[in-house]
Each structure stands twice: as C-alpha cells, then as structure tokens.
Short mmCIF file of C-alpha atoms in Angstrom, two decimals:
data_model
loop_
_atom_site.label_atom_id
_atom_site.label_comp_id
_atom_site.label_asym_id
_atom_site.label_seq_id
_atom_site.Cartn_x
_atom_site.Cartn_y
_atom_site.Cartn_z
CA UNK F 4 -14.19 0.71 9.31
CA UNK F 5 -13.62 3.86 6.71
CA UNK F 6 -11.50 5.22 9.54
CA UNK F 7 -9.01 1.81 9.95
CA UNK F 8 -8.92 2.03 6.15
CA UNK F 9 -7.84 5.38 5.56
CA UNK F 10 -5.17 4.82 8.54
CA UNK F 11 -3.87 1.57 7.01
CA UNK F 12 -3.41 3.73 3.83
CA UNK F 13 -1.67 6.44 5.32
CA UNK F 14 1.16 4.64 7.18
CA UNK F 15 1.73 2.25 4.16
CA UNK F 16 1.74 4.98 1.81
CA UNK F 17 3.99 7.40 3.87
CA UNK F 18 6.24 4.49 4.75
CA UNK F 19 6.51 3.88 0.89
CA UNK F 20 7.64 7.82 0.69
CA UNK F 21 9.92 7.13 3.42
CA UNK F 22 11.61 3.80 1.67
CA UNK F 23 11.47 6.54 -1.74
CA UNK F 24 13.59 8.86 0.40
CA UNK F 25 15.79 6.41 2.07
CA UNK F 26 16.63 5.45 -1.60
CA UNK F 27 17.78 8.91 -2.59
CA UNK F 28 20.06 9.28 0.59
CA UNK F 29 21.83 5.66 0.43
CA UNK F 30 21.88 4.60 -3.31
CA UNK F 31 25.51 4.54 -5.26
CA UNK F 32 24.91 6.41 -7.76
CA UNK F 33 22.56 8.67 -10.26
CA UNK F 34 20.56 5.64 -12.04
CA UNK F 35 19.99 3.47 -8.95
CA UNK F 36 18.53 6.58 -7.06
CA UNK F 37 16.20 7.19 -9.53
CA UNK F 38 14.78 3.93 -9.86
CA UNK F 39 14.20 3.60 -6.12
CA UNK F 40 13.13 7.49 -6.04
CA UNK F 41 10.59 7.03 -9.05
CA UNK F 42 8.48 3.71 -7.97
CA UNK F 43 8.35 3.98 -4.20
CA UNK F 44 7.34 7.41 -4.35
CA UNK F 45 4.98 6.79 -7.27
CA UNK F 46 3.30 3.63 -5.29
CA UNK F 47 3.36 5.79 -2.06
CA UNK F 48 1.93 8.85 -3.34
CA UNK F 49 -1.03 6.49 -5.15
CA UNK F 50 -1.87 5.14 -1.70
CA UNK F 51 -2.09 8.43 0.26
CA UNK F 52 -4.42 9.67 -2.61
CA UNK F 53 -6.27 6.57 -2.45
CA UNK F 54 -6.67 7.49 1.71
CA UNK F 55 -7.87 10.75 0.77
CA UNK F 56 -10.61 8.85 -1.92
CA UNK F 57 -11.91 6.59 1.36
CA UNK F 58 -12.11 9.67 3.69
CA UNK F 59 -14.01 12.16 1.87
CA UNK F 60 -16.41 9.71 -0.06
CA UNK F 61 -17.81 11.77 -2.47
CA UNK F 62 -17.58 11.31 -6.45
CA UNK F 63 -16.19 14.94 -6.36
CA UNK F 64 -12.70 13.95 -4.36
CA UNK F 65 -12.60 10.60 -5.76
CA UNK F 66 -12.63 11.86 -9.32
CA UNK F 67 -9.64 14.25 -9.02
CA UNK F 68 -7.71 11.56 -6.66
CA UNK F 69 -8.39 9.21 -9.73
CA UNK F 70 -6.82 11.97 -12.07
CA UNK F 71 -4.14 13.14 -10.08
CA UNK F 72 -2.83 9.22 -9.45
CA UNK F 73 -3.32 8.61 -12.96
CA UNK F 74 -1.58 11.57 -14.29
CA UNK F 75 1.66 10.77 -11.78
CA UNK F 76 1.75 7.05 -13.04
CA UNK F 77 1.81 8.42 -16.04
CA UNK F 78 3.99 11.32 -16.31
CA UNK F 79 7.05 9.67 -13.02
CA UNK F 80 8.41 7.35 -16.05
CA UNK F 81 8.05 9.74 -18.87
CA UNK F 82 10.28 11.62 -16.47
CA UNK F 83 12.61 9.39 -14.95
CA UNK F 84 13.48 8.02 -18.38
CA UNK F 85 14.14 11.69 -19.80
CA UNK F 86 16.65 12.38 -17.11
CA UNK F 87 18.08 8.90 -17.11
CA UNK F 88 19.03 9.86 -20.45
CA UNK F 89 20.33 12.82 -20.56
CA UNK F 90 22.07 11.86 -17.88
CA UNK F 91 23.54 9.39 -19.58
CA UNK F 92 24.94 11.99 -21.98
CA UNK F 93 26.14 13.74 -19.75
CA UNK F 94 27.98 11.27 -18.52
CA UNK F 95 27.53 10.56 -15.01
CA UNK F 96 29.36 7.94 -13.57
CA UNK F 97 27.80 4.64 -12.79
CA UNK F 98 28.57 2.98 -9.61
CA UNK F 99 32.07 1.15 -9.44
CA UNK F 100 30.00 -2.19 -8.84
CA UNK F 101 27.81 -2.38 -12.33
CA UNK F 102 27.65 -5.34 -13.59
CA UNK F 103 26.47 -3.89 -17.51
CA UNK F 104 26.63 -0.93 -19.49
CA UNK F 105 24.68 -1.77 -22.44
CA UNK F 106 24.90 1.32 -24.55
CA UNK F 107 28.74 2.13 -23.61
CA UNK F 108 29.75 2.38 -27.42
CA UNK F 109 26.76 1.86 -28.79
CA UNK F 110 25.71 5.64 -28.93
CA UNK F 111 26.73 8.19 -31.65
CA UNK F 112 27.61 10.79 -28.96
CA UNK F 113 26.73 14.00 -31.74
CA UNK F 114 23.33 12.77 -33.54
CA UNK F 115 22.17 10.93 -29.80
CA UNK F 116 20.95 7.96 -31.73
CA UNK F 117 21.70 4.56 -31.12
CA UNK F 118 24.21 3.37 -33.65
CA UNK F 119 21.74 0.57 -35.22
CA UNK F 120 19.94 3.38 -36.14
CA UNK F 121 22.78 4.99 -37.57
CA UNK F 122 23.09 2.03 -39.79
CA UNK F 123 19.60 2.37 -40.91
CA UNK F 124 20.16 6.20 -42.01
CA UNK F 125 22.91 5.15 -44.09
CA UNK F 126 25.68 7.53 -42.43
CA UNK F 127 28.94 6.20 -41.32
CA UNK F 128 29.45 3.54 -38.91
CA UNK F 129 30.83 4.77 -35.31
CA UNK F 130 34.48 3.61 -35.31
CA UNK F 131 35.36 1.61 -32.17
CA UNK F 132 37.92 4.26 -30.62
CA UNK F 133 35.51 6.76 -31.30
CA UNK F 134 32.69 5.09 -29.75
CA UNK F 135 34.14 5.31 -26.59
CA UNK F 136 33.17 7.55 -23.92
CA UNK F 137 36.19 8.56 -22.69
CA UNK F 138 37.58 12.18 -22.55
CA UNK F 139 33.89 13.78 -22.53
CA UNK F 140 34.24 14.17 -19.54
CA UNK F 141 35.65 13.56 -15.68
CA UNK F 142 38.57 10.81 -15.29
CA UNK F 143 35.76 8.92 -13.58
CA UNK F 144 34.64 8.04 -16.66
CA UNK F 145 37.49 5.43 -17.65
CA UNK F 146 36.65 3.30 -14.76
CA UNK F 147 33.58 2.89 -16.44
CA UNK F 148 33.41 -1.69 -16.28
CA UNK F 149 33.57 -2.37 -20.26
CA UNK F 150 31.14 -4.92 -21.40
CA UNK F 151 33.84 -7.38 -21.55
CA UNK F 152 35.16 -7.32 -17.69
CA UNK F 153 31.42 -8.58 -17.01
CA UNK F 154 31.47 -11.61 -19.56
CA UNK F 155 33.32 -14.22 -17.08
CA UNK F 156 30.66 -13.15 -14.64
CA UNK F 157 27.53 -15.80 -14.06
CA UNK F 158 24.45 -14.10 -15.30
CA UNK F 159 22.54 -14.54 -12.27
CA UNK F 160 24.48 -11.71 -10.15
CA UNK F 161 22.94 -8.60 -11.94
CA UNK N 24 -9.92 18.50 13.73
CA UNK N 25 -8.11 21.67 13.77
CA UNK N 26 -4.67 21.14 14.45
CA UNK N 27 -2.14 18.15 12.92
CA UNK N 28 -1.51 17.41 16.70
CA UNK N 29 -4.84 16.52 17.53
CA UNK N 30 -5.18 14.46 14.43
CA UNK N 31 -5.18 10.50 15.27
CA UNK N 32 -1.90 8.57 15.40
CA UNK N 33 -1.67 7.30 11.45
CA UNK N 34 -1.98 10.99 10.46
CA UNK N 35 0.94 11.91 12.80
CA UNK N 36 3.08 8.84 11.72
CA UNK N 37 2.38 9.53 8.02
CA UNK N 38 3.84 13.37 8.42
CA UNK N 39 6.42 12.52 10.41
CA UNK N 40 7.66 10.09 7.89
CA UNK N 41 7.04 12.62 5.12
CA UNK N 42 9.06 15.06 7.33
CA UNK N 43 11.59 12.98 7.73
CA UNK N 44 11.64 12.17 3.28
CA UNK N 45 11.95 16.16 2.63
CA UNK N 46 15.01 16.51 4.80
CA UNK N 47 16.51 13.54 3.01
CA UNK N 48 15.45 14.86 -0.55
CA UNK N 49 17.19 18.14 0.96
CA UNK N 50 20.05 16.79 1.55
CA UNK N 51 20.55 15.59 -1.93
CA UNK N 52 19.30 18.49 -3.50
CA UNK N 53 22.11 20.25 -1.75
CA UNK N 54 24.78 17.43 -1.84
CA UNK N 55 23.89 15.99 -4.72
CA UNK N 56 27.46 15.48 -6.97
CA UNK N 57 25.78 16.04 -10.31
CA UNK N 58 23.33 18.30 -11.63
CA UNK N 59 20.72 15.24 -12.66
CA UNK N 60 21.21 14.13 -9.07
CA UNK N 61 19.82 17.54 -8.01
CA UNK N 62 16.46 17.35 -10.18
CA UNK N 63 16.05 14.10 -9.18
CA UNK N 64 15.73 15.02 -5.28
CA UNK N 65 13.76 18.25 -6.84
CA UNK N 66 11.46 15.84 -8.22
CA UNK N 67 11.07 14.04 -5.21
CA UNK N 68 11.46 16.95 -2.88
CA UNK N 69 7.54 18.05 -4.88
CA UNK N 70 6.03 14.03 -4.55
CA UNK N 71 6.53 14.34 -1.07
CA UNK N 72 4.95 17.75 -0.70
CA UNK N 73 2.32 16.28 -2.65
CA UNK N 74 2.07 13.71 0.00
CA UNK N 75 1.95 16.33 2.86
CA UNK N 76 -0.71 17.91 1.51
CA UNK N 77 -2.90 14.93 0.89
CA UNK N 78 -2.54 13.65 4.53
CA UNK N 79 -3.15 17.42 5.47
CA UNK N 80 -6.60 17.49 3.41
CA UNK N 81 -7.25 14.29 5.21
CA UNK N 82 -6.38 16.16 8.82
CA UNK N 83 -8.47 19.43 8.01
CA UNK N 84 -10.82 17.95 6.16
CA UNK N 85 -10.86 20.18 3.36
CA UNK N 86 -10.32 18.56 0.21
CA UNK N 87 -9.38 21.74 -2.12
CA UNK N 88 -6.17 21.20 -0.86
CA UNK N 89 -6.03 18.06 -3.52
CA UNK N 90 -6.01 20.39 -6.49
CA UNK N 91 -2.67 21.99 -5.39
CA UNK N 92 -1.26 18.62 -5.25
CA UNK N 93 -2.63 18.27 -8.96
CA UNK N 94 -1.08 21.33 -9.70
CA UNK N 95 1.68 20.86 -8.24
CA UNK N 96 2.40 17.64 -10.22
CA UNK N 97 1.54 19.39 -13.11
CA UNK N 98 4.50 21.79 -12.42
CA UNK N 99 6.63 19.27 -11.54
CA UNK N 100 6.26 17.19 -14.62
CA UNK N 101 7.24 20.19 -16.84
CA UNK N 102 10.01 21.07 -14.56
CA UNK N 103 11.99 17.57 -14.64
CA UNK N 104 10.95 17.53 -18.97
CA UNK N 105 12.77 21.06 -19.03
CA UNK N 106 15.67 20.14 -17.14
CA UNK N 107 16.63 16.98 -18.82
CA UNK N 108 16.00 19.00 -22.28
CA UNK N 109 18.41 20.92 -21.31
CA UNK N 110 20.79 18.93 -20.05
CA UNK N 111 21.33 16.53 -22.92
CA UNK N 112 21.21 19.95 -24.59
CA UNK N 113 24.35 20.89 -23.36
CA UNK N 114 26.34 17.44 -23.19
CA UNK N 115 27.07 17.55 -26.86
CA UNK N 116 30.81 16.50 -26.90
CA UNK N 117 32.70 19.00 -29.11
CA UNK N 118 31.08 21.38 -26.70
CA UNK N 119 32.50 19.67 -23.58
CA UNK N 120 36.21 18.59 -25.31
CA UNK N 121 36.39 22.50 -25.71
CA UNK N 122 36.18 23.26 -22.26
#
C-alpha cells in the first residue's frame, strides 16, 4: 500500500515538474513563464517531498520534508514577485496579446513607488507624458497595449 | 536498490520527466531574451534538481540526501532575492536614457 502511494506521488509530482518546465519552454513572454514556472514546480516539488515522507516513515524524514515544503511555499512567491518586479522595471516586454497593464503610468520610474503613494508623500504628481514608459528602453516597448486599446474589450477574455 | 535502473517503474518515469524539465530549463537559461528570463529558468533549473534528488533518496534509500535539497533551496532563495535586487538596481532610467 506505502509502495502504490509513494509511486502515485512520484509520477504526479514529476509530471507537475514536467508541466513547470513545459511552461518555461512555450510561454510568450517573461511574466506568463513565471507564473506557470513558480506554482507547478512549487505543487510538484511538495508532492515528491511528500513521497519521500511515505517512504521513509520515520518522524526524522518527515520533519525536514515538512520544513523543506514549507520553506519553498514560502520563499517561490517571495521570489517570483521580486523578479516580477524588477522585471517590470526593467522593462521587459509583455506579450503582444495582453489584455492589461495595470501599472503602465502608474509608477514613478526614479523613487519605484506607485504614484498613489506619491500623492501621499506630498511630492509632485507624475505628469502624463512623463509617466510613460517609453524611451527606457527597447522600441518593443511602444507596442506596449495602453489601458485604453483594452476598454472596448468584454471583460470576460482576460 | 542500488542502481536508478533497477528502481521500479514510477521512480524511472519520475527522473525521466525531471530529465527531460532540466534540458528545458537549459534551454532557457541559455536562450532566454532577457536577463530575468535567465534567473527564472536558474530558479527552476535548482527546483528540479531538488526534485532529482528527492526521487534519488527515495531510489537509494538514504534520506541525507533531503538536506541538500534543503540546502539547496536555501541557496536558491538568496540567489533569485540577489538577482532581482540587482536588477531593479540597475533599471533606474536616467541611468538607461544615458546609454
């Protein structure tokens, strides 16, 4: 029974890896790689730990399984959402087909707070021309989908 | 159980598939068009190790191999936290219009 258990565990948690993977490969762009990198391999990693917990069977294994799958549910989205954002400010391109950028303009580029914030601190308000994101960096950047372009579209397709 | 080989089909499958992950992290590690792409498939190029040498504890039955996946996450963690420091770091815009 422990043995069908530990098997069941091992091909659904490697397949998870494998879907994580397969994600990385095919996805658009930066953003939609991460969040099929970050869960999958999160989930899959969980369950291969949890295989190890149900073949060894001793408190010893099954307390640093516990850790270790706690600490990388944990620390993946601490993670992905650092690099999402400095990616972000970097300026990676999003994929031609986004529906929404919320924070296109909505950033002050130099303090790297959101401008409601910027409001609160009293400082100047971010102009609109300067707001934009263009000429940071590539020419890739300008074909960017404003938040407008999306408005006509029904809010079902995101 | 010595060998991988003479481990039961599920522990075959699962490395194969792992296999298979690393050589697609790989390939965006090395393809990869940006520099956050890159850490990303680092990132997920480690999580898979991780998974290799779970499923290998499981094959040799030695479980010590589970606290070099612990430290390996460790490093990981503090790996991707440094990069992205230091990539919004240096995407300040004066800095880039400059260039």
């Amino acid at each position: 029974m422990g043995d069908i258990i530990v098997a069941v565990l091992l091909v659904v948690g490697s397949s998870l890896m494998f879907v994580a993977a397969l994600g990385i490969l095919r996805m658009p762009d930066l953003f939609t790689r991460m969040q099929a990198t970050t869960k999958a391999a999160t989930l899959g990693v969980g369950l291969l730990l949890a295989a190890a917990a149900v073949e060894f069977g001793n408190l010893a294994v099954t307390t640093r399984v516990i850790a270790a799958a706690v600490f990388i549910a944990m620390t993946a989205p601490v993670a992905a959402h650092l690099l999402g954002r400095a990616a972000y400010f970097l300026g990676v391109p999003l994929w031609e087909g986004s529906v929404r950028d919320e924070l296109r303009g909505r950033y002050n580029e130099r303090a790297h707070a959101l401008a409601s914030l910027e409001e609160e601190l009293g400082e100047e308000r971010l102009a609109p021309g300067r707001a934009t994101r263009r000429g940071i960096v590539s020419d890739d950047f300008s074909e960017r989908p404003k938040p407008g372009d999306s408005a006509g579209a029904p809010e079902g397709t995101s | 159980m010595t060998g991988l080989l003479a481990g039961n089909p599920a522990e075959i499958f699962a490395v194969a598939l792992l296999c298979a992950g690393v050589a697609m992290a790989g390939y965006r590690l090395v393809r990869g068009p940006s520099l956050p792409d890159r850490v990303v498939a680092l990132d997920l190029l480690t999580i898979q190790g991780l998974g290799l040498l779970t499923v290998y504890a499981i094959a040799a039955g030695r479980s010590a191999y589970l606290d070099v996946g612990i430290v390996l996450t460790l490093v990981t963690f503090l790996a991707t936290t440094a990069f992205a420091y230091y990539i919004e770091k240096g995407s300040h815009p004066e800095e880039r219009r400059d260039g």
